[in-house]
mmCIF file of C-alpha atoms and ligand atoms in Angstrom:
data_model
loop_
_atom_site.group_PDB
_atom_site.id
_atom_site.type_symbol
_atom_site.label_atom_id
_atom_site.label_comp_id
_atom_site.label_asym_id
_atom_site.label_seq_id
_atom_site.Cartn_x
_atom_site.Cartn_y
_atom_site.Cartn_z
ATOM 1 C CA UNK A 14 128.966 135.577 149.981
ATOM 2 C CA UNK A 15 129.571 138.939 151.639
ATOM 3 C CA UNK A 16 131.073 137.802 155.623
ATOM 4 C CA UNK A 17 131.934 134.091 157.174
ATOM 5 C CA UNK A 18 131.706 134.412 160.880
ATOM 6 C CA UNK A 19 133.906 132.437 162.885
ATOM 7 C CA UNK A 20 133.564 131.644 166.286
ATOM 8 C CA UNK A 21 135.456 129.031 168.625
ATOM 9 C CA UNK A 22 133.444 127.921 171.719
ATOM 10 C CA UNK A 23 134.338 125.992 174.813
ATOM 11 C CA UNK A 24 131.193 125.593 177.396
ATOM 12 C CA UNK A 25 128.974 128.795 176.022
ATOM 13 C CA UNK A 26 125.810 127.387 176.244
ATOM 14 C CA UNK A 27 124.266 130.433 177.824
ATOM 15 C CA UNK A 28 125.241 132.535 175.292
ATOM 16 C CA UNK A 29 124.734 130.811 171.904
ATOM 17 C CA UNK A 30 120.998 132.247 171.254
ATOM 18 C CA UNK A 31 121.706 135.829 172.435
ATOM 19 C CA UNK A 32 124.742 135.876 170.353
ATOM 20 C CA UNK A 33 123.452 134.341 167.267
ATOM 21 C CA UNK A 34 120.056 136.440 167.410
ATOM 22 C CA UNK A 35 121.937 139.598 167.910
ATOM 23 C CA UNK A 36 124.596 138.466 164.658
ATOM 24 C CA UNK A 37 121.284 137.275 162.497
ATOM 25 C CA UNK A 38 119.927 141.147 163.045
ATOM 26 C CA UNK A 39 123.035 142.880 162.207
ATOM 27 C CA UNK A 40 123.449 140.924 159.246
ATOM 28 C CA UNK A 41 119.494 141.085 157.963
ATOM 29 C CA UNK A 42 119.828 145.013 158.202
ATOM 30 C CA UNK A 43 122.992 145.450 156.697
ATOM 31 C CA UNK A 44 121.829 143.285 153.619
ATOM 32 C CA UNK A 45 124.436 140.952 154.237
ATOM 33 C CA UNK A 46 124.738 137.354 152.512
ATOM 34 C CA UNK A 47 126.885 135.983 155.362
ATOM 35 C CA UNK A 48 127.699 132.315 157.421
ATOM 36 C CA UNK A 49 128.324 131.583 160.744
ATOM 37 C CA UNK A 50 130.124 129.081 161.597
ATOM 38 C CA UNK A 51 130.262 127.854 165.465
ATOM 39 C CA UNK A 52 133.177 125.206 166.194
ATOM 40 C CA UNK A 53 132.676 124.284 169.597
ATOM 41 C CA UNK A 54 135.779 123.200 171.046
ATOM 42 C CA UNK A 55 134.573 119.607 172.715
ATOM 43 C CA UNK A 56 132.219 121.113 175.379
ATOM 44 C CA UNK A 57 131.078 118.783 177.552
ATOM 45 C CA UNK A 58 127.818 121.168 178.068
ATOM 46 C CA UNK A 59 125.037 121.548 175.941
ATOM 47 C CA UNK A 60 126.393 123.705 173.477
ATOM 48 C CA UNK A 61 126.407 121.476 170.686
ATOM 49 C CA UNK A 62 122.877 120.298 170.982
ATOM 50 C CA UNK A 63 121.866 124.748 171.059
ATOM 51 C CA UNK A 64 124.164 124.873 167.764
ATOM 52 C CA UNK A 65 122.352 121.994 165.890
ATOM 53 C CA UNK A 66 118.617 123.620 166.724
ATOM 54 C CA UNK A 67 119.954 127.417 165.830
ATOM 55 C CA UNK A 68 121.300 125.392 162.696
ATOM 56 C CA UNK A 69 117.711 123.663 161.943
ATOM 57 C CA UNK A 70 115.899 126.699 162.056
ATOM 58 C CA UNK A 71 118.408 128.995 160.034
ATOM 59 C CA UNK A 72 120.641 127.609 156.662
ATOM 60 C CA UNK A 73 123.001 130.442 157.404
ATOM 61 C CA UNK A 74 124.248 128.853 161.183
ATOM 62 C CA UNK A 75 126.871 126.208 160.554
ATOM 63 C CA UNK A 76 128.805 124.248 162.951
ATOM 64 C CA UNK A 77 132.152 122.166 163.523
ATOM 65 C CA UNK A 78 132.368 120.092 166.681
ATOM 66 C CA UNK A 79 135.849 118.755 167.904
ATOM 67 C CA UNK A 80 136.001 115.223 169.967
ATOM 68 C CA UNK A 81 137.480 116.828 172.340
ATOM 69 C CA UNK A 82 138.590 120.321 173.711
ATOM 70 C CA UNK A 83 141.846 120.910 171.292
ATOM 71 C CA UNK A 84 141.704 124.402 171.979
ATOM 72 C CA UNK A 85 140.927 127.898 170.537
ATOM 73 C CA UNK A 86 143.634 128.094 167.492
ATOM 74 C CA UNK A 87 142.698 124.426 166.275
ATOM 75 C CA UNK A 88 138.888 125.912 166.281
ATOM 76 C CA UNK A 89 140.156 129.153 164.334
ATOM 77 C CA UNK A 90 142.030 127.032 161.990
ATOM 78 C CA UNK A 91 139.479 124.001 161.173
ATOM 79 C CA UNK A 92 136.886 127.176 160.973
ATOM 80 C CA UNK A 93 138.994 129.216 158.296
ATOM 81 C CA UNK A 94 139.490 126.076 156.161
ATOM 82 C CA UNK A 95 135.558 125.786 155.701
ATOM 83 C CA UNK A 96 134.562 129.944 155.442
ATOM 84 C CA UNK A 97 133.607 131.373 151.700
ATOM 85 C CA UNK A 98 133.079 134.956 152.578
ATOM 86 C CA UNK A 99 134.816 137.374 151.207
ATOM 87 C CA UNK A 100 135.422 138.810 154.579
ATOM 88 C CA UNK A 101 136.110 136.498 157.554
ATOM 89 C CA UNK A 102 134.941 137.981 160.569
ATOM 90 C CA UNK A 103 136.161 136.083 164.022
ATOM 91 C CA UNK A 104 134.660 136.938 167.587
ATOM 92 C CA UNK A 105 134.448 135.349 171.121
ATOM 93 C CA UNK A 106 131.548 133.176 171.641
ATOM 94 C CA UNK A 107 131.108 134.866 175.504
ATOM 95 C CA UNK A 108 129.166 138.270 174.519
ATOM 96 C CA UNK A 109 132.017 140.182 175.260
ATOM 97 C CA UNK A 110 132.484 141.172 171.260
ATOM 98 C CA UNK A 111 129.983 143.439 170.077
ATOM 99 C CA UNK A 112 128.235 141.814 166.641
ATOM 100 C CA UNK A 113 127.456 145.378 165.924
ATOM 101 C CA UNK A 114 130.985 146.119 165.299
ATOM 102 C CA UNK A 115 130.722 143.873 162.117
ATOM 103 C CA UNK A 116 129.826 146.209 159.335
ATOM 104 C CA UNK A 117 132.249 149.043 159.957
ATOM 105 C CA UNK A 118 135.263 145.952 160.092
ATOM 106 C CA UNK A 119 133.649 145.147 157.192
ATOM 107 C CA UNK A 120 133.574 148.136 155.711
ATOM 108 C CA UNK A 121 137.592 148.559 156.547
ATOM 109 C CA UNK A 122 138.408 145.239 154.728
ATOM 110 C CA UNK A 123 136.042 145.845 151.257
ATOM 111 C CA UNK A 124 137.064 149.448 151.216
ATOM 112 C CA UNK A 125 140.122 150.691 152.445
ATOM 113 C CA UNK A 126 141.740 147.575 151.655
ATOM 114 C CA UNK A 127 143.454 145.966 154.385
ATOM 115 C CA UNK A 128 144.641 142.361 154.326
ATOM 116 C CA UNK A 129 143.389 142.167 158.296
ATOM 117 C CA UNK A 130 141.916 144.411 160.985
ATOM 118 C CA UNK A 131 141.938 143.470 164.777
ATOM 119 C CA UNK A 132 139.801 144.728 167.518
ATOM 120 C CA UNK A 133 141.203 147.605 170.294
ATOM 121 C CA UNK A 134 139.194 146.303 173.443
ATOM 122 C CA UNK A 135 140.638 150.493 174.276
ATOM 123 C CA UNK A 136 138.110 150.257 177.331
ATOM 124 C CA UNK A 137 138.485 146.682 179.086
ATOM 125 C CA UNK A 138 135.393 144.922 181.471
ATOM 126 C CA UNK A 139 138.444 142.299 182.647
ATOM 127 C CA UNK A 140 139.377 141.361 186.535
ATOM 128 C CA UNK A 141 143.184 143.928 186.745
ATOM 129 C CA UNK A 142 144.839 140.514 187.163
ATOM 130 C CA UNK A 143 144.530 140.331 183.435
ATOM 131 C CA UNK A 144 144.401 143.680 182.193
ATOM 132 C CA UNK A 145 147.928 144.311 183.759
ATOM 133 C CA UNK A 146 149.966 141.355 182.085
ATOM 134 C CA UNK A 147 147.770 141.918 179.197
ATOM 135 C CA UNK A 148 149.403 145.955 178.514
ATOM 136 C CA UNK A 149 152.890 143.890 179.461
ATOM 137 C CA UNK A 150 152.070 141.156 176.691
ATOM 138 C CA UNK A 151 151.273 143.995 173.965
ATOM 139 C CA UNK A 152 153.951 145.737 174.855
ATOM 140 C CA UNK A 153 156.453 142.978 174.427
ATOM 141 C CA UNK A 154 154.640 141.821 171.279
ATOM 142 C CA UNK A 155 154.922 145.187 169.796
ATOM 143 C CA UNK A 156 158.379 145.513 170.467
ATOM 144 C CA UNK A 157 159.657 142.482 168.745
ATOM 145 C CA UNK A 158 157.919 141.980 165.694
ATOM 146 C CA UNK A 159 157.313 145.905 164.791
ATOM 147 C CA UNK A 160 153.608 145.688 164.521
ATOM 148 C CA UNK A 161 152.003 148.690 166.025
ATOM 149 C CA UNK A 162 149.017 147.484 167.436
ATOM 150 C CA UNK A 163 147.385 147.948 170.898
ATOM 151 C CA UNK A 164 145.385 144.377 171.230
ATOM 152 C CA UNK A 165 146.792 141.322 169.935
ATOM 153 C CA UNK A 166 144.880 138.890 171.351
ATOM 154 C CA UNK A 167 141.724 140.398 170.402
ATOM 155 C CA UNK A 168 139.077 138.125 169.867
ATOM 156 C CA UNK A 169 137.612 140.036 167.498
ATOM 157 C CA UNK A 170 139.035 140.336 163.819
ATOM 158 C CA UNK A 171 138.474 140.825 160.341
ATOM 159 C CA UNK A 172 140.420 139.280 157.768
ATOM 160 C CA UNK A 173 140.378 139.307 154.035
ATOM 161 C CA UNK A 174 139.306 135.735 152.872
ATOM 162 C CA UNK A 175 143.041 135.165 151.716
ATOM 163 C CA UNK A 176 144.719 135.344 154.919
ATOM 164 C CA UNK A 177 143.142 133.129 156.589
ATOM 165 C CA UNK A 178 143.510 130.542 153.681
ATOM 166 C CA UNK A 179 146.998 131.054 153.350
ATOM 167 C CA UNK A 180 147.586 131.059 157.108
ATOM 168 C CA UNK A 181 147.946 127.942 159.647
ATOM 169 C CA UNK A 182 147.170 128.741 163.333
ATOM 170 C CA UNK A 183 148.658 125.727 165.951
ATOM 171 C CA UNK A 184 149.297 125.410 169.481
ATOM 172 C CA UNK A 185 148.470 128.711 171.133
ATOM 173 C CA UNK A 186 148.867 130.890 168.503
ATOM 174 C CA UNK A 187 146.113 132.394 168.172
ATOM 175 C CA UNK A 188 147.352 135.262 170.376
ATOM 176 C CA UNK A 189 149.569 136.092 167.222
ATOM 177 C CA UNK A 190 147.444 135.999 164.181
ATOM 178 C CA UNK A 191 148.745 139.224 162.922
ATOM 179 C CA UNK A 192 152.094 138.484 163.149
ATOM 180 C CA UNK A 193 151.774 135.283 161.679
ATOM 181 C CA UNK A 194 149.908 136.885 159.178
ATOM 182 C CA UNK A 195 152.420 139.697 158.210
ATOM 183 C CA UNK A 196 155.277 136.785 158.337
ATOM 184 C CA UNK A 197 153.233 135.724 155.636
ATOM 185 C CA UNK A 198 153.189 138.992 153.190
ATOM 186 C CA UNK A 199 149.929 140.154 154.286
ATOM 187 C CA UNK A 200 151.016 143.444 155.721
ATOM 188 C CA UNK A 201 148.127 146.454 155.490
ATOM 189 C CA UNK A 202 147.167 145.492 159.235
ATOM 190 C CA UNK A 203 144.690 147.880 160.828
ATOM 191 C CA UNK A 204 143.326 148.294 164.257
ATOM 192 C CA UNK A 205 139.921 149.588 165.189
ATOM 193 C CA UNK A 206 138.477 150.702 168.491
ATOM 194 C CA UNK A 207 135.532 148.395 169.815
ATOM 195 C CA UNK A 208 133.449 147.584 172.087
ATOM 196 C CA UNK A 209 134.289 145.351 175.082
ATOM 197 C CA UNK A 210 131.448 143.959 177.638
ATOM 198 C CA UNK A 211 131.737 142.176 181.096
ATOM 199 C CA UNK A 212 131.601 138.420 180.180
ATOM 200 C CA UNK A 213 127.964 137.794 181.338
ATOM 201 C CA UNK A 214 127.520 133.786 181.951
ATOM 202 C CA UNK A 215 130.123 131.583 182.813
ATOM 203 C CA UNK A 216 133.793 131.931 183.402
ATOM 204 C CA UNK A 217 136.903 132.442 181.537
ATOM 205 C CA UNK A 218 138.687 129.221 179.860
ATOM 206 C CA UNK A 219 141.944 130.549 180.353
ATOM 207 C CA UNK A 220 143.583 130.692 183.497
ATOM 208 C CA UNK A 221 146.947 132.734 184.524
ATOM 209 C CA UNK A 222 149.067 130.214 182.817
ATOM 210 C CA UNK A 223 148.139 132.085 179.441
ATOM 211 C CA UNK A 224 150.645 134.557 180.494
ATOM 212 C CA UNK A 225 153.377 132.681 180.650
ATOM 213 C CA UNK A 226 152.660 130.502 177.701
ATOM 214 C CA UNK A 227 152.149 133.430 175.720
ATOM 215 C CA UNK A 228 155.509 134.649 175.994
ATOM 216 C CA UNK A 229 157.203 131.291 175.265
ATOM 217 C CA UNK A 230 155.782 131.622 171.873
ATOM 218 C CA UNK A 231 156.650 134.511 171.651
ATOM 219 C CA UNK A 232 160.072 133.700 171.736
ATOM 220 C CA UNK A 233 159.209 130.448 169.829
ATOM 221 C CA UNK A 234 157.693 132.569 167.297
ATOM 222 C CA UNK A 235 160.390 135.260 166.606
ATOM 223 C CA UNK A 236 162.917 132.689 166.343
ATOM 224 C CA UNK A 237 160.886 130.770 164.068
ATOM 225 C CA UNK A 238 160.396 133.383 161.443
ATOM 226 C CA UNK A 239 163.885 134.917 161.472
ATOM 227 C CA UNK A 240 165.477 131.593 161.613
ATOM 228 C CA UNK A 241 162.899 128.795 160.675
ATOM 229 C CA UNK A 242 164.373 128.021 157.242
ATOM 230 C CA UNK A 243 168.415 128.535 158.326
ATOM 231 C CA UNK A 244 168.737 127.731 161.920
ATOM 232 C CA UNK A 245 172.729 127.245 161.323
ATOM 233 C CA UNK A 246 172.444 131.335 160.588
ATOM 234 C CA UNK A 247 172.059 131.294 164.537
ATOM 235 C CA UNK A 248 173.366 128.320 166.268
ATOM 236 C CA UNK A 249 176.328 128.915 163.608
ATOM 237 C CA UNK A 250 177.403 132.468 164.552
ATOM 238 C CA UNK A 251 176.650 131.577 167.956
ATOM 239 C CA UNK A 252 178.630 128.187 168.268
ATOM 240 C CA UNK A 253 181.424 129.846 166.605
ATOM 241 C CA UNK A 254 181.718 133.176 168.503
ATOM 242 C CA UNK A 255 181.145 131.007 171.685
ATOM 243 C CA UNK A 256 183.953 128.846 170.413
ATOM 244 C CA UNK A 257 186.647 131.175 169.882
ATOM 245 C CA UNK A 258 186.366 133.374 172.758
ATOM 246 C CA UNK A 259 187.084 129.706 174.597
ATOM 247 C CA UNK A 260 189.732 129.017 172.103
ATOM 248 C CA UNK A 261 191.405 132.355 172.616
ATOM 249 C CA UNK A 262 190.923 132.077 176.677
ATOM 250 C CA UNK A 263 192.995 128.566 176.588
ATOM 251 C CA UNK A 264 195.637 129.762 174.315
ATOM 252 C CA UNK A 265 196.320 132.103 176.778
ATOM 253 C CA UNK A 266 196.441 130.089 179.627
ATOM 254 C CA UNK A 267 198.339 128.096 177.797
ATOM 255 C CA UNK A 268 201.163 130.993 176.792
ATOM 256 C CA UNK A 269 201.099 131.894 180.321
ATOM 257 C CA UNK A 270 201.812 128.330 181.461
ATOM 258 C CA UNK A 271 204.699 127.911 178.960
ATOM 259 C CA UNK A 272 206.220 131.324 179.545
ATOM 260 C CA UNK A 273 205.886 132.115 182.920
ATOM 261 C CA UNK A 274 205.193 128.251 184.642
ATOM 262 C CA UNK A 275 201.843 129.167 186.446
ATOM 263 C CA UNK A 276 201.617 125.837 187.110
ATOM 264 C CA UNK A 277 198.207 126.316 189.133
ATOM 265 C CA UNK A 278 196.300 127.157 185.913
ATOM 266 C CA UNK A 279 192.911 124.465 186.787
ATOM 267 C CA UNK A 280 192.516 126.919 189.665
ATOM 268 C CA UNK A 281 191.929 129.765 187.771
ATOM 269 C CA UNK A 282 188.191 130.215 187.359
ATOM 270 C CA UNK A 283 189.201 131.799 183.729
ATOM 271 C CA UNK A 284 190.480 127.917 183.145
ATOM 272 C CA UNK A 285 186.752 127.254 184.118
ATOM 273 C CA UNK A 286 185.496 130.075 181.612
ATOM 274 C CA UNK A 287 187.113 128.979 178.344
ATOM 275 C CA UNK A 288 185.974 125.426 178.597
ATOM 276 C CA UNK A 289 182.229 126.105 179.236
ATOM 277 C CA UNK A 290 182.489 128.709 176.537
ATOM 278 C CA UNK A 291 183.643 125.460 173.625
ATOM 279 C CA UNK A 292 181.853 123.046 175.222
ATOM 280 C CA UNK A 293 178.780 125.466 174.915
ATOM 281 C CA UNK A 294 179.983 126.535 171.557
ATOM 282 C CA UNK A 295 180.632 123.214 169.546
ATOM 283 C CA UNK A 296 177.500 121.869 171.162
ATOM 284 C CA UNK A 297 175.724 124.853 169.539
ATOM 285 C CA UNK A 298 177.016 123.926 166.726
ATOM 286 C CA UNK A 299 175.691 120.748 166.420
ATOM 287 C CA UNK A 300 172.458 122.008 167.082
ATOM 288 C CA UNK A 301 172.456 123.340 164.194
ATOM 289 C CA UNK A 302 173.699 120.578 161.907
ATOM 290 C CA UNK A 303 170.587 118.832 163.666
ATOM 291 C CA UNK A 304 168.394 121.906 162.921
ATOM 292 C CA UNK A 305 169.359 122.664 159.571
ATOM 293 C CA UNK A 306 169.321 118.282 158.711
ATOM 294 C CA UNK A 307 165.105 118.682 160.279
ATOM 295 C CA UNK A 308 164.175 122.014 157.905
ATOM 296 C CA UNK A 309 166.063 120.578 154.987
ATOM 297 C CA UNK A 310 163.459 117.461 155.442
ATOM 298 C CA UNK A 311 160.522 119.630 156.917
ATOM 299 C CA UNK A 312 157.869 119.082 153.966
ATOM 300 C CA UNK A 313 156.862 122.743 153.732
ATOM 301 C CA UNK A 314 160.587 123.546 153.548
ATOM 302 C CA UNK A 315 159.238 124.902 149.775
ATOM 303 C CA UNK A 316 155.883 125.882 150.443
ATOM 304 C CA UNK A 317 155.514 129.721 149.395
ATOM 305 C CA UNK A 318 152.306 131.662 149.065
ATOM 306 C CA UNK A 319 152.098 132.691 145.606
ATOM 307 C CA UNK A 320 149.977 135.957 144.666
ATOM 308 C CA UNK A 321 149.742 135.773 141.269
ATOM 309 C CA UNK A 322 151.017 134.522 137.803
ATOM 310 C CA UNK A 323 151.809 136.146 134.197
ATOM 311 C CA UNK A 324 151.318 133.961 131.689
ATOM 312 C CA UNK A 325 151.792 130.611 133.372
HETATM 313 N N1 LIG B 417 137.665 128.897 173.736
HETATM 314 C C1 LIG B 417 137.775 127.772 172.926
HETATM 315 N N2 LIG B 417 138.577 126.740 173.326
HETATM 316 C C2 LIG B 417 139.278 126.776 174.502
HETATM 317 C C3 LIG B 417 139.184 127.925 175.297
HETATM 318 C C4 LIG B 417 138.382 128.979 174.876
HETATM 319 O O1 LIG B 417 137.165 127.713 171.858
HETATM 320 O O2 LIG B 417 139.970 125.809 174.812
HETATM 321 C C5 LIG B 417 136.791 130.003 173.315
HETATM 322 C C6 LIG B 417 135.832 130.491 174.386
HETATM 323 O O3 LIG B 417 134.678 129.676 174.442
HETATM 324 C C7 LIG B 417 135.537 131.881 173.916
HETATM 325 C C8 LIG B 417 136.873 132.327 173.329
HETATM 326 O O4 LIG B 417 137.600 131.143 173.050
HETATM 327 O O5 LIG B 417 134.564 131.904 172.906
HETATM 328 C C9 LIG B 417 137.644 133.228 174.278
HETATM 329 O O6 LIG B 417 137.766 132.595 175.542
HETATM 330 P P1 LIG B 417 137.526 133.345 176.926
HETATM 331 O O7 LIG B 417 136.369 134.272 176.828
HETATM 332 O O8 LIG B 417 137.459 132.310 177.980
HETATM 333 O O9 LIG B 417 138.874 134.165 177.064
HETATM 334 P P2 LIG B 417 139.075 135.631 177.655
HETATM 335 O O10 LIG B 417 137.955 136.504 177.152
HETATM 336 O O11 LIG B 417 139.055 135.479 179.127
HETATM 337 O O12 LIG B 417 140.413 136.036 177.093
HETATM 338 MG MG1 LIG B 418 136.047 136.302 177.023
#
């Protein structure tokens, strides 16, 4: 099978039809053998019911349907555990991803050989309260994990069929797919310019709070990949630095004491200084004795994507 389409849903009843009727032509005149797979995200509309009759009257339409609305990366991931194409094309369920964009991300994957390709929505049809924080999010994105691209949170992606295998995408991290990705070894990441369209039924199932959460994992995520498997290598160098710039602050306070009897040495906001710095410090510390204790006993604390074998 040539392409597995992926595409999370919450509430897009409106759009289903359109979007699967315009997906069914591209693929028919491209040739394609290709899936798609809808997983609607618990909507409480009639999405579900539009799924199962697109489903009954083509083999190719497939569908996953949650109990309840777990959100867009659980729908990504319980979608890339079921696709077989060779390329794994994900898109937006709202018409604002262009289906004819398909074959020439297709053509990027099976040709020029990258591991993943993601979308450049270059010309946005979004309200300015999100295309602002949006350039803000990239930018910050960009900066710490050394990925050039323009539009992480793209909706619209093509992957190579083993990334997404290899890959787990939880809580909201969707948003950083490529970086997950790359964390991963998958690291010929392209971008390509596409189409973006006003969203034309319904509304938007995020709401400003995205921006915010979005850079908490970022954070989450930065820390988790440089320090994931050896949390002491932080807390540690931390906890310790912390520790002795407290230790050295009290010794001399305590010189000063002996030497020249400043006897009002609690008064002294440096006295203050030095013992937040080893209570902070040792209590770092700890933190990472408890860190450390939960990755040594994390059961993927020896999981490792292998590429290949010689002889084994
Ligand atoms: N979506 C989902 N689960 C959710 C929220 C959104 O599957 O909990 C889907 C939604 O139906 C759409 C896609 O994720 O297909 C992108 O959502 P939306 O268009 O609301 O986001 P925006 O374009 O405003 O970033
Ligand atoms: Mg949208």
């Amino acid at each position: 099978m040539d392409i597995s389409i992926v595409i999370p849903l919450y509430c897009e009843e409106e759009s289903l039809p359109e979007l699967s009727a315009w997906i069914v032509k591209v693929m028919n005149e491209n040739n394609f053998t290709y899936e798609v797979i809808f997983v609607d995200d618990g909507s409480t509309d009639g999405s579900w019911k539009i799924i199962e009759e697109l489903s009954s009257e083509n083999p190719n339409i497939k569908g996953i349907r949650f109990r309840r609305n777990y959100g867009k990366s659980a729908a990504l991931n319980c979608g890339f555990a079921e696709v077989q194409g060779d390329v794994v094309i994900t898109m937006d369920a709202d018409l604002q991803d262009s289906p004819d964009e398909i074959p020439e991300l297709f053509k990027m994957i099976k040709e020029d050989d990258y591991h993943l390709v993601s979308g450049w929505k270059k010309k946005r049809y979004d309200p300015i309260t999100k295309t602002i924080p949006t350039k803000l999010f990239n930018w910050a994105t960009r900066k710490t994990t050394n990925i050039k691209l323009h539009d992480f949170n793209c909706g619209l992606k093509a992957y190579k069929k083993d990334v997404v295998k290899c890959i787990e995408v939880y809580g909201e991290m969707h948003r950083y797919i490529p970086v997950i990705a790359k964390w991963a070894g998958f690291t010929r990441i392209g971008e390509k310019v596409v189409q973006h369209r006003e969203r034309k039924f319904g509304v938007t199932k995020f709401g400003m709070e995205r921006f915010v959460n979005g850079f908490l994992d970022l954070i989450s995520i930065s820390f988790v990949s440089r320090f994931g498997k050896k949390p002491m290598h932080f807390f540690g160098l931390w906890g310790t630095l912390l520790f002795i710039s407290g230790a050295v602050i009290a010794g001399y306070l305590a010189y000063a004491k002996i030497f020249f009897d400043s006897y009002k040495m609690t008064e002294r906001p440096l006295f203050f200084l030095g013992l937040l710095c080893m209570v902070i410090g040792s209590q770092m510390f700890l933190t990472g004795f408890i860190a450390e204790m939960l990755s040594r006993n994390s059961p993927d604390r020896n999981s490792y994507h292998i590429e290949g074998k010689i002889g084994l």
